[in-house]
Amino acid sequence: MSALPHAARSPGRLAIAGGAPVRSPDRPWPTWPQPAPGAAAALAAVLDSGRWAISSPRCGGELYERRFARLFSQYLDVAHCVPVDHGSSALVIALESLGLSHGDVVLVPALTWVATASAVLRAGLVPVLTDVSPETGCIEADGLDLDVDPGAVIVVHWSAVMADVPAITAAVDSRGIVVIEDAAQAHGAQWLGRHAGTIGRLGCFSMQNGKVLTCGEGGAVVTDDEHLAGVLEELRADSRRYRSDEARPGELDLVETATVQGANFCLDEFSAALLCAQLGMLDAQHDIRNRNYARLGELLADVPGVRLLCPLPQQNRISVYEAPIVFDDLPEGRSNRDLADALTAELGVRFYPPREPLDRSHLLRPSTKPALASLAQRFHELHRGRHFPHAERMAGHAVLTHHSTFLGDEEDMVDIAAAVAKVVAANEGGW
Ligand SMILES: Cc1ncc(COP(=O)(O)O)c(C=O)c1O
C-alpha cells in the first residue's frame, strides 16, 4: 500500500536549513508524564494519612506500597514484587540477592543506559559488556562469553523490543548462571504471553519520569522465587521485612529479621500511591502507542533504507519506550545525529541518536571511585581487545523518539513518515 501523501516525497529545503517544517509548530505533541484520573486524590490521601513512608508507624489502612506491589504483580502475573526507589536500586538488590562473591563477573549488554553496568559495580561485581543482535539491539544467546565465568547475565529489553530470554536461559542455566531481566524499558511487553521481567529469575523495572509507568523516581524487582523475595525485602529496607501478622496502630509493619545486610531503597508512599493510579492507564496507553507504531511501520515501508526496529515473532506485545527508527543507508556525508536534528526541526519534537556503547561511555568510569579500584582494574583488563560492532552499528544508524510521541493519532505518524522521507531524500542543497 502506498501510504505516504505525495507531498511527502518532494525533498524541499529542510527546516534545519531554514525551509518550511513538515509539521506546523501550532500542532503540539502529547505531553509526558500524564497524570491518571485519581492521581491527585491518591496523593492527597497520602498527604492527609500521617504516613509517608513504609517505615513510619501504622495508622489507617493498607500502605500504598503494599497495594502497588499487589497490583503490579497481578498485572505481570508474577508471585512477588518488591518496590524500590529507583530502577538502579532494583538492579543492585537483585544482584545482591544472589549472594555472589566480590569481584564475580556479570554479563551486561554494551547497548543500554549506564545504570545497568554501574549497578553491577555498586553490588561489588564486575560488568563484562556483550555485543547485541543487529536485529533487536538486545543481547542473544550466541553472543555470551561464558569463558569469563559469569555468575549472572543481565538482559535488557531495549527501546521497544524484547530479548529472547528463554534462549539465553537455556544457554546458561546448566552452569548455574542466573538471568536477570532489566525491564526498565519494557513494562507490559510480552513474549509468548509472558510479561517482560517475569521470564528470568528476577525482573527489574524503573519508574523514572520518562518510563511508560512512572511516579517521577521509582522502581521494582519481581520474582516467582519466594526465598529471594524475602531477601530482597531486607536488602531494600535496612535488613527489615514485612511482619506476617497485622501491626497494631503505632507499631511498625517492618520487623528486624536481619538475615542479610540491607540498605534503604524504600519507595515512599506518595510515589506508591501515584503508581497505583498510573498503572490503571498503562494498557490503554500501550494500545494507542502500539497502533501508531504499527502504522508508522507501514508508512515507512515506502521509504527506502529506513525501517522501524522489529520485534522477534515470539514477542506478542511491544512496549514502546523510545521508538527506534533505523536508517540502514545513511544519506551521503550525514550521521544519524544529523538526521535526528533534522527530524527534530521538521517535527517540533525531540529525536536523538542512541547512547554510545558502554565501552566508550563517559558515564561509566569506575576508576574515578577509589572504593571501586579493584573492580575497575578488573573491568579494564577484561575489556582489552573487546569490540562491539553491532552495538556500534545500532548506535550509529538508529534515531529514537520518546514514547509520548506515539500517544496521539495517525496524522502524527503521517507527519513522522513524511519528515523521514523528506530528510532521506534531501540532497546537499537541502541541508
Ligand atoms: C535499561 C535501563 N536500566 C536501568 C535504568 C535505571 O533506572 P533508574 O533511572 O530508575 O534508576 C534505566 C533508566 O533509564 C534503563 O533505561
XYZ file of C-alpha atoms and ligand atoms in Angstrom:
447
model
C 0.000 0.000 0.000
C 1.422 3.388 -0.944
C 0.639 5.226 2.222
C 2.642 8.424 2.200
C 0.986 11.556 0.867
C 2.555 12.665 -2.422
C 3.801 15.944 -0.902
C 5.992 13.960 1.482
C 8.102 12.766 -1.406
C 9.190 16.185 -2.632
C 12.520 16.860 -0.969
C 12.366 20.649 -0.489
C 14.661 22.602 1.773
C 14.968 21.093 5.223
C 13.601 23.007 8.212
C 17.054 22.770 9.814
C 18.353 24.822 6.870
C 15.534 27.383 7.023
C 12.872 25.561 4.950
C 9.228 25.135 5.994
C 8.842 22.319 8.534
C 6.672 19.289 7.792
C 4.614 19.968 10.896
C 3.304 23.338 11.897
C 4.590 24.463 15.307
C 0.906 25.173 16.168
C 0.251 21.443 16.431
C 1.549 20.284 19.800
C 2.581 16.730 20.625
C 1.207 14.772 23.562
C 2.895 15.735 26.822
C 4.569 13.459 29.359
C 4.012 12.485 32.119
C 0.216 12.367 32.047
C -1.449 12.186 35.481
C -4.042 9.388 35.662
C -7.586 10.078 36.799
C -7.408 9.610 40.554
C -3.705 10.530 40.814
C -4.304 13.835 42.596
C -6.782 12.230 45.026
C -4.309 9.414 45.799
C -1.540 11.932 46.521
C -3.868 13.991 48.730
C -4.855 10.852 50.623
C -1.200 10.162 51.467
C -0.688 13.792 52.450
C -3.501 13.541 54.992
C -2.717 9.991 56.123
C 0.091 10.798 58.527
C 2.079 8.004 56.900
C 4.516 8.978 54.179
C 6.951 6.051 54.402
C 6.707 2.299 54.904
C 8.991 2.749 57.918
C 6.551 5.057 59.714
C 4.252 3.718 62.456
C 0.989 2.169 61.380
C -2.079 4.384 61.158
C -5.059 3.943 58.866
C -5.327 1.172 56.297
C -3.020 -0.662 53.936
C 0.205 1.002 52.821
C 0.092 2.199 49.203
C 3.439 0.479 48.757
C 1.810 -2.875 49.611
C -1.116 -2.090 47.335
C 1.172 -1.237 44.425
C 3.219 -4.416 44.970
C -0.005 -6.446 44.800
C -1.404 -4.617 41.739
C 1.868 -4.772 39.793
C 2.393 -8.478 40.488
C -1.181 -9.149 39.371
C -0.600 -7.086 36.244
C 2.564 -9.034 35.414
C 1.275 -12.385 36.680
C 4.259 -12.922 38.968
C 4.282 -14.066 42.592
C 6.290 -11.281 44.280
C 7.012 -7.595 43.742
C 9.381 -5.562 45.919
C 9.025 -1.849 45.117
C 12.148 0.335 45.411
C 13.147 3.967 44.992
C 14.872 3.673 41.569
C 15.354 1.183 38.767
C 19.089 1.261 39.546
C 18.358 0.158 43.128
C 16.231 -2.670 41.724
C 19.277 -3.918 39.805
C 21.588 -3.532 42.819
C 19.390 -5.554 45.173
C 18.525 -8.139 42.508
C 22.274 -8.780 42.106
C 22.903 -8.697 45.864
C 20.124 -11.215 46.464
C 22.092 -13.851 44.507
C 24.874 -13.952 47.108
C 27.676 -13.805 44.521
C 31.253 -13.201 45.693
C 33.019 -9.842 45.484
C 34.527 -9.434 42.024
C 32.372 -12.057 40.277
C 31.563 -11.260 36.667
C 28.126 -10.268 35.343
C 27.446 -10.043 31.609
C 25.583 -6.906 30.521
C 24.714 -5.510 27.075
C 27.036 -2.964 25.526
C 23.967 -1.023 24.381
C 21.974 0.184 27.399
C 21.708 3.007 29.889
C 24.798 3.231 32.110
C 22.853 2.140 35.220
C 22.726 -1.475 34.002
C 26.516 -1.661 34.309
C 27.061 0.746 37.211
C 24.585 -1.258 39.339
C 26.870 -4.286 38.878
C 29.815 -2.310 40.273
C 27.674 -0.987 43.140
C 26.913 -4.614 44.031
C 30.678 -5.342 44.228
C 30.769 -7.204 40.916
C 32.440 -6.687 37.536
C 30.334 -5.953 34.438
C 31.541 -7.551 31.207
C 30.000 -5.973 28.129
C 28.372 -8.141 25.484
C 27.588 -7.205 21.896
C 23.934 -7.070 20.840
C 21.954 -8.561 17.985
C 21.950 -6.356 14.877
C 18.244 -7.179 14.535
C 16.974 -6.298 18.007
C 19.647 -4.271 19.793
C 19.418 -6.811 22.655
C 21.931 -9.470 23.675
C 21.387 -13.000 22.379
C 22.385 -16.496 23.462
C 25.092 -16.906 20.786
C 26.970 -13.785 21.842
C 27.552 -14.642 25.518
C 31.172 -15.026 26.585
C 30.893 -17.856 29.107
C 34.691 -18.163 29.321
C 34.755 -15.239 31.760
C 32.797 -17.468 34.168
C 29.877 -15.113 34.840
C 27.668 -15.541 37.891
C 24.752 -13.761 36.219
C 23.582 -12.203 32.962
C 21.546 -9.014 32.851
C 19.339 -8.989 29.779
C 17.998 -5.582 28.729
C 14.830 -5.311 26.661
C 15.917 -2.366 24.548
C 13.732 0.548 23.422
C 10.726 -1.333 22.007
C 11.803 -4.929 21.509
C 12.435 -7.867 23.817
C 15.474 -10.095 24.066
C 14.988 -13.852 23.732
C 15.220 -14.623 27.452
C 14.195 -18.308 27.119
C 17.066 -18.929 24.659
C 19.548 -17.097 26.893
C 18.330 -19.052 29.934
C 18.681 -22.324 28.039
C 22.277 -21.398 27.183
C 23.359 -20.618 30.761
C 21.061 -22.476 33.155
C 23.045 -25.704 33.365
C 26.099 -23.717 34.512
C 24.149 -22.111 37.369
C 24.312 -18.658 35.760
C 21.303 -16.556 36.801
C 19.348 -14.493 34.272
C 18.137 -11.090 35.475
C 15.878 -9.099 33.165
C 16.351 -5.355 33.094
C 12.812 -4.437 32.025
C 13.222 -0.717 32.798
C 12.121 -0.005 29.217
C 9.570 -2.787 28.837
C 6.644 -2.634 31.298
C 3.814 -4.585 29.699
C 5.801 -6.097 26.816
C 5.020 -9.788 26.316
C 6.868 -12.793 24.927
C 4.546 -15.685 24.029
C 2.093 -14.233 26.551
C 4.636 -13.857 29.395
C 5.484 -10.404 30.650
C 8.946 -8.905 30.318
C 10.539 -9.131 33.748
C 8.877 -12.432 34.680
C 10.780 -14.834 32.425
C 14.224 -14.731 34.070
C 14.823 -15.453 37.779
C 14.416 -11.778 38.638
C 12.999 -8.806 36.739
C 13.884 -5.156 37.390
C 11.782 -2.116 36.483
C 12.350 1.638 36.551
C 9.512 4.075 37.171
C 11.637 7.151 36.477
C 9.892 10.123 34.860
C 10.373 9.102 31.219
C 9.219 5.500 31.619
C 5.821 4.249 30.412
C 4.823 3.683 34.053
C 6.153 6.464 36.233
C 5.936 8.201 39.592
C 8.933 10.513 38.965
C 11.537 8.229 40.561
C 10.818 4.626 41.457
C 11.440 1.002 40.652
C 10.579 -2.601 41.476
C 12.032 -6.106 41.460
C 9.740 -9.016 40.649
C 10.291 -12.745 41.049
C 8.461 -16.038 41.464
C 11.120 -17.162 43.957
C 9.725 -16.833 47.481
C 13.116 -17.095 49.187
C 14.645 -14.371 47.011
C 11.587 -12.152 47.615
C 12.243 -12.201 51.377
C 15.929 -11.442 50.872
C 15.034 -8.569 48.512
C 12.743 -7.069 51.175
C 15.606 -6.957 53.657
C 18.079 -5.627 51.125
C 15.852 -2.639 50.417
C 14.667 -1.815 53.982
C 17.783 -1.813 56.186
C 17.562 -5.567 56.878
C 13.849 -5.484 57.721
C 10.927 -7.258 56.090
C 7.161 -7.098 56.491
C 5.787 -8.860 59.567
C 3.429 -11.761 58.947
C 0.804 -10.648 61.481
C -1.047 -7.334 61.379
C 0.657 -4.381 63.071
C -1.427 -2.515 65.646
C -1.789 1.283 65.376
C 1.501 2.900 66.354
C 3.576 -0.220 65.594
C 5.813 -0.666 62.540
C 4.858 -3.000 59.709
C 8.548 -3.949 59.405
C 10.393 -6.407 61.656
C 14.167 -6.605 62.077
C 14.786 -10.030 60.597
C 18.337 -9.131 59.513
C 19.356 -12.300 57.715
C 21.310 -10.124 55.277
C 22.808 -6.624 55.400
C 20.329 -4.227 53.785
C 20.227 -0.531 52.944
C 17.406 1.959 52.476
C 15.996 1.731 48.949
C 12.348 2.080 50.019
C 9.705 3.597 47.770
C 7.883 6.428 49.563
C 4.112 6.429 49.964
C 3.459 9.353 47.577
C 5.252 7.538 44.769
C 3.494 4.271 45.544
C 0.065 5.945 45.539
C 0.854 7.619 42.220
C 1.941 4.301 40.713
C -1.322 2.638 41.792
C -3.212 5.310 39.841
C -0.869 5.365 36.818
C -0.946 1.576 36.423
C -4.660 1.826 35.636
C -3.839 3.731 32.419
C -0.923 1.658 31.206
C -2.678 -0.799 28.915
C -4.889 1.823 27.268
C -1.725 3.825 26.518
C 0.011 0.708 25.169
C -2.906 0.188 22.779
C -2.580 3.719 21.398
C 1.222 3.614 21.100
C 1.277 0.151 19.564
C -1.401 1.030 16.997
C 0.606 4.092 16.000
C 3.909 2.170 15.952
C 2.384 -0.393 13.577
C 1.011 2.388 11.382
C 4.386 4.151 11.243
C 5.966 0.850 10.255
C 3.549 0.615 7.301
C 4.219 4.199 6.271
C 7.994 3.767 6.437
C 7.785 0.728 4.160
C 7.547 3.322 1.387
C 10.848 4.945 2.348
C 13.883 3.053 1.023
C 16.622 2.159 3.510
C 14.553 3.016 6.595
C 12.688 0.723 8.993
C 11.320 0.549 12.490
C 13.118 -1.920 14.715
C 11.073 -5.098 14.548
C 10.367 -7.443 17.439
C 11.096 -11.163 17.049
C 7.959 -13.163 16.164
C 7.650 -14.556 19.727
C 7.081 -11.053 21.093
C 3.306 -10.789 21.030
C 3.093 -7.306 22.536
C 5.549 -4.463 22.336
C 6.074 -1.711 24.874
C 7.426 1.361 23.128
C 9.826 3.266 25.370
C 11.953 5.037 22.786
C 10.774 4.226 19.278
C 13.803 3.177 17.200
C 13.849 4.203 13.529
C 16.801 2.531 11.807
C 18.453 4.208 8.797
C 20.231 1.293 7.145
C 21.506 3.651 4.452
C 22.626 6.969 5.862
C 22.491 9.781 3.292
C 25.933 10.583 1.886
C 28.035 12.510 4.389
C 25.354 12.504 7.108
C 25.336 10.862 10.548
C 22.300 9.692 12.480
C 22.881 12.701 14.750
C 22.370 14.936 11.677
C 19.191 13.034 10.805
C 17.899 13.296 14.369
C 18.496 17.060 14.427
C 16.805 17.425 11.039
C 13.773 15.404 12.187
C 13.533 17.460 15.367
C 13.425 20.625 13.264
C 10.808 19.189 10.872
C 8.509 17.889 13.580
C 8.976 20.062 16.656
C 9.545 17.068 18.938
C 12.869 15.615 20.046
C 14.603 12.906 18.024
C 18.044 11.736 19.135
C 20.610 9.009 18.492
C 21.007 6.144 20.980
C 23.701 6.493 23.614
C 27.176 5.364 22.614
C 28.038 1.738 23.527
C 29.157 1.476 27.142
C 32.799 0.664 26.377
C 33.227 4.292 25.335
C 30.603 5.906 27.560
C 31.992 8.786 29.600
C 29.344 7.980 32.231
C 30.878 4.585 33.022
C 34.059 5.493 34.912
C 34.586 3.100 37.804
C 38.200 4.170 38.260
C 37.036 7.609 39.476
C 35.916 5.986 42.767
C 38.767 4.754 44.953
C 36.461 2.252 46.677
C 35.892 0.572 43.294
C 39.592 0.404 42.371
C 39.958 -3.383 42.288
C 36.715 -3.849 40.346
C 37.684 -1.047 37.954
C 41.051 -2.640 37.277
C 39.443 -5.993 36.506
C 36.831 -4.242 34.361
C 39.527 -2.572 32.267
C 41.582 -5.778 31.997
C 38.591 -7.786 30.834
C 37.729 -5.245 28.124
C 41.095 -5.048 26.453
C 40.594 -6.027 22.823
C 36.800 -6.382 23.077
C 34.747 -4.749 20.331
C 31.026 -4.315 19.924
C 30.386 -3.866 16.203
C 26.624 -4.460 16.300
C 26.120 -2.083 19.217
C 28.240 0.473 17.329
C 26.158 -0.012 14.205
C 22.863 0.426 16.087
C 24.221 3.471 17.928
C 25.294 4.930 14.579
C 22.221 4.136 12.496
C 19.171 4.399 14.759
C 17.259 7.513 15.731
C 14.988 7.437 18.779
C 11.991 9.408 19.920
C 10.191 9.233 23.261
C 7.096 7.061 23.541
C 4.834 10.058 24.209
C 5.273 10.958 20.511
C 3.145 7.851 19.875
C 0.283 8.798 22.200
C -1.516 10.856 19.541
C -3.190 9.757 16.332
C -2.494 8.508 12.828
C -1.897 12.017 11.474
C 1.117 12.261 13.766
C 2.524 9.100 12.190
C 1.964 10.531 8.715
C 3.928 13.597 9.792
C 6.805 11.487 11.126
C 6.934 9.368 7.976
C 6.784 12.475 5.783
C 9.640 14.053 7.726
C 11.718 10.881 7.464
C 11.086 10.719 3.708
C 11.985 14.397 3.323
C 15.207 14.099 5.290
C 16.302 10.951 3.470
C 15.586 12.489 0.067
C 17.268 15.820 0.795
C 20.260 16.482 -1.429
C 23.257 18.592 -0.451
C 21.350 21.797 -1.244
C 18.536 20.801 1.130
C 20.762 20.810 4.238
C 17.709 -0.136 30.711
C 17.708 0.681 31.979
N 18.169 0.141 33.111
C 18.183 0.823 34.263
C 17.731 2.110 34.347
C 17.842 2.841 35.644
O 16.617 3.234 36.187
P 16.543 4.484 37.178
O 16.834 5.705 36.389
O 15.118 4.442 37.677
O 17.500 4.264 38.264
C 17.231 2.720 33.191
C 16.749 4.112 33.221
O 16.703 4.784 32.217
C 17.221 1.999 31.979
O 16.769 2.525 30.841
